[in-house]
PDB file of C-alpha atoms in Angstrom:
ATOM      1  CA  ASN A   1     142.290 103.601 131.763  1.00 84.00           C
ATOM      2  CA  PHE A   2     140.613 102.480 134.986  1.00 86.00           C
ATOM      3  CA  LYS A   3     141.933 105.473 136.918  1.00 87.00           C
ATOM      4  CA  LEU A   4     141.107 107.862 134.093  1.00 88.00           C
ATOM      5  CA  VAL A   5     137.483 106.731 133.918  1.00 91.00           C
ATOM      6  CA  SER A   6     136.980 106.342 137.677  1.00 91.00           C
ATOM      7  CA  ASN A   7     138.335 109.822 138.347  1.00 87.00           C
ATOM      8  CA  SER A   8     136.255 111.482 135.623  1.00 89.00           C
ATOM      9  CA  SER A   9     133.158 111.830 137.863  1.00 92.00           C
ATOM     10  CA  PRO A  10     131.832 110.616 141.222  1.00 92.00           C
ATOM     11  CA  LEU A  11     129.256 108.466 139.420  1.00 94.00           C
ATOM     12  CA  ASN A  12     131.933 106.805 137.282  1.00 94.00           C
ATOM     13  CA  LYS A  13     134.032 106.187 140.382  1.00 95.00           C
ATOM     14  CA  VAL A  14     131.151 104.359 142.072  1.00 96.00           C
ATOM     15  CA  VAL A  15     130.395 102.301 138.974  1.00 95.00           C
ATOM     16  CA  MET A  16     134.010 101.375 138.299  1.00 94.00           C
ATOM     17  CA  TYR A  17     134.771 100.318 141.870  1.00 95.00           C
ATOM     18  CA  LEU A  18     131.538  98.347 142.209  1.00 95.00           C
ATOM     19  CA  ALA A  19     132.478  96.532 139.015  1.00 94.00           C
ATOM     20  CA  MET A  20     135.696  95.339 140.661  1.00 93.00           C
ATOM     21  CA  ASN A  21     133.613  93.343 143.153  1.00 82.00           C
ATOM     22  CA  GLY A  22     135.835  93.140 146.212  1.00 91.00           C
ATOM     23  CA  GLN A  23     135.543  94.365 149.785  1.00 94.00           C
ATOM     24  CA  ASP A  24     138.315  96.964 149.428  1.00 95.00           C
ATOM     25  CA  TYR A  25     136.782  98.226 146.197  1.00 96.00           C
ATOM     26  CA  ASP A  26     133.342  98.339 147.813  1.00 96.00           C
ATOM     27  CA  LEU A  27     134.715 100.617 150.542  1.00 96.00           C
ATOM     28  CA  ILE A  28     136.041 103.027 147.915  1.00 95.00           C
ATOM     29  CA  ALA A  29     132.716 102.885 146.057  1.00 96.00           C
ATOM     30  CA  GLU A  30     130.843 103.562 149.285  1.00 96.00           C
ATOM     31  CA  GLU A  31     133.011 106.577 150.007  1.00 96.00           C
ATOM     32  CA  ALA A  32     132.507 107.895 146.459  1.00 96.00           C
ATOM     33  CA  LEU A  33     128.766 107.358 146.836  1.00 96.00           C
ATOM     34  CA  LYS A  34     128.734 110.196 149.374  1.00 96.00           C
ATOM     35  CA  SER A  35     129.398 112.593 146.486  1.00 96.00           C
ATOM     36  CA  LEU A  36     126.226 111.595 144.631  1.00 97.00           C
ATOM     37  CA  PRO A  37     122.868 113.315 145.228  1.00 96.00           C
ATOM     38  CA  VAL A  38     121.209 111.781 148.300  1.00 95.00           C
ATOM     39  CA  ASN A  39     117.763 111.307 146.747  1.00 96.00           C
ATOM     40  CA  ASP A  40     118.913 110.167 143.315  1.00 97.00           C
ATOM     41  CA  THR A  41     117.616 106.848 141.992  1.00 98.00           C
ATOM     42  CA  LYS A  42     121.113 105.620 141.192  1.00 97.00           C
ATOM     43  CA  THR A  43     122.296 106.412 144.711  1.00 98.00           C
ATOM     44  CA  PHE A  44     119.592 104.184 146.194  1.00 98.00           C
ATOM     45  CA  TYR A  45     120.399 101.437 143.699  1.00 98.00           C
ATOM     46  CA  PHE A  46     124.126 101.483 144.411  1.00 98.00           C
ATOM     47  CA  LYS A  47     123.444 101.473 148.146  1.00 98.00           C
ATOM     48  CA  ALA A  48     121.269  98.385 147.640  1.00 98.00           C
ATOM     49  CA  ILE A  49     124.156  96.620 145.917  1.00 97.00           C
ATOM     50  CA  LEU A  50     126.545  97.508 148.737  1.00 97.00           C
ATOM     51  CA  TYR A  51     124.090  96.285 151.377  1.00 97.00           C
ATOM     52  CA  GLU A  52     123.620  93.058 149.416  1.00 97.00           C
ATOM     53  CA  ARG A  53     127.351  92.458 149.366  1.00 96.00           C
ATOM     54  CA  ARG A  54     127.444  92.856 153.150  1.00 96.00           C
ATOM     55  CA  GLY A  55     124.557  90.441 153.563  1.00 96.00           C
ATOM     56  CA  GLU A  56     122.193  93.142 154.830  1.00 97.00           C
ATOM     57  CA  ASN A  57     119.209  92.086 152.763  1.00 96.00           C
ATOM     58  CA  ASP A  58     116.602  94.108 154.688  1.00 97.00           C
ATOM     59  CA  MET A  59     118.552  97.310 154.126  1.00 98.00           C
ATOM     60  CA  ALA A  60     119.105  96.352 150.494  1.00 98.00           C
ATOM     61  CA  SER A  61     115.376  95.893 149.948  1.00 98.00           C
ATOM     62  CA  LYS A  62     114.645  99.262 151.607  1.00 98.00           C
ATOM     63  CA  GLN A  63     117.054 100.964 149.233  1.00 98.00           C
ATOM     64  CA  LEU A  64     115.516  99.133 146.280  1.00 98.00           C
ATOM     65  CA  LEU A  65     112.037 100.220 147.337  1.00 98.00           C
ATOM     66  CA  GLU A  66     113.111 103.868 147.339  1.00 97.00           C
ATOM     67  CA  CYS A  67     114.745 103.331 143.963  1.00 97.00           C
ATOM     68  CA  PHE A  68     111.586 101.746 142.509  1.00 97.00           C
ATOM     69  CA  LYS A  69     109.430 104.599 143.812  1.00 96.00           C
ATOM     70  CA  ARG A  70     111.556 107.085 141.905  1.00 96.00           C
ATOM     71  CA  ASP A  71     111.895 105.111 138.675  1.00 97.00           C
ATOM     72  CA  LYS A  72     109.895 101.944 138.027  1.00 95.00           C
ATOM     73  CA  GLU A  73     112.241 100.970 135.185  1.00 97.00           C
ATOM     74  CA  TYR A  74     114.606  99.767 137.894  1.00 98.00           C
ATOM     75  CA  LEU A  75     112.157  96.951 138.625  1.00 98.00           C
ATOM     76  CA  MET A  76     113.447  95.103 135.553  1.00 97.00           C
ATOM     77  CA  ILE A  77     117.048  96.167 136.062  1.00 97.00           C
ATOM     78  CA  ALA A  78     117.118  94.827 139.619  1.00 98.00           C
ATOM     79  CA  LYS A  79     115.276  91.643 138.705  1.00 97.00           C
ATOM     80  CA  TYR A  80     118.107  90.524 136.427  1.00 97.00           C
ATOM     81  CA  ASP A  81     121.043  92.086 138.276  1.00 97.00           C
ATOM     82  CA  GLY A  82     123.298  89.398 139.724  1.00 95.00           C
ATOM     83  CA  ASP A  83     124.245  91.739 142.575  1.00 96.00           C
ATOM     84  CA  ILE A  84     120.639  91.797 143.847  1.00 98.00           C
ATOM     85  CA  SER A  85     119.338  88.689 145.612  1.00 97.00           C
ATOM     86  CA  ALA A  86     115.943  87.273 144.744  1.00 97.00           C
ATOM     87  CA  ASN A  87     114.827  87.754 148.363  1.00 97.00           C
ATOM     88  CA  SER A  88     115.708  91.442 148.446  1.00 98.00           C
ATOM     89  CA  TYR A  89     114.128  92.021 145.059  1.00 98.00           C
ATOM     90  CA  GLU A  90     110.923  90.178 145.931  1.00 98.00           C
ATOM     91  CA  GLN A  91     110.542  92.008 149.246  1.00 98.00           C
ATOM     92  CA  ALA A  92     111.110  95.409 147.618  1.00 98.00           C
ATOM     93  CA  LYS A  93     108.783  94.548 144.722  1.00 98.00           C
ATOM     94  CA  ARG A  94     106.028  93.435 147.094  1.00 97.00           C
ATOM     95  CA  GLU A  95     106.329  96.661 149.101  1.00 97.00           C
ATOM     96  CA  TYR A  96     106.459  98.713 145.899  1.00 97.00           C
ATOM     97  CA  ASP A  97     103.253  97.080 144.631  1.00 96.00           C
ATOM     98  CA  GLU A  98     101.525  97.894 147.935  1.00 95.00           C
ATOM     99  CA  TRP A  99     102.826 101.466 147.796  1.00 94.00           C
ATOM    100  CA  ALA A 100     101.685 101.891 144.186  1.00 92.00           C
ATOM    101  CA  ILE A 101      98.163 100.735 145.080  1.00 91.00           C
ATOM    102  CA  MET A 102      98.017 103.112 148.045  1.00 88.00           C
ATOM    103  CA  ASP A 103      99.455 105.973 146.001  1.00 76.00           C
ATOM    104  CA  LYS A 104      96.732 105.553 143.348  1.00 76.00           C
ATOM    105  CA  ASN A 105      94.000 105.587 145.992  1.00 62.00           C
ATOM    106  CA  ILE A 106      95.080 108.963 147.379  1.00 50.00           C
TER     107      ILE A 106
END
């Protein structure tokens, strides 16, 4: 079933391999991520998870910020996602709040 679902679409492949939570699986998920639209909210979110797993919190927060800008519903998703550290979330949230204020003033 795993192969059937993971091979059904690039998005499913990313999701399924990220769910396996291992370095080899992350590499497959990262490769599959290249098939997703570059500016899609989910693409930014999945990249954030991969950066988190590598310990690259600054890059993770940058990806989260881009995700939040596209869909603010991800603020709550990321807040409770065990794959997103509190530090990355808080940094991205702080920058999002600043961006939202600036965006409203334009």
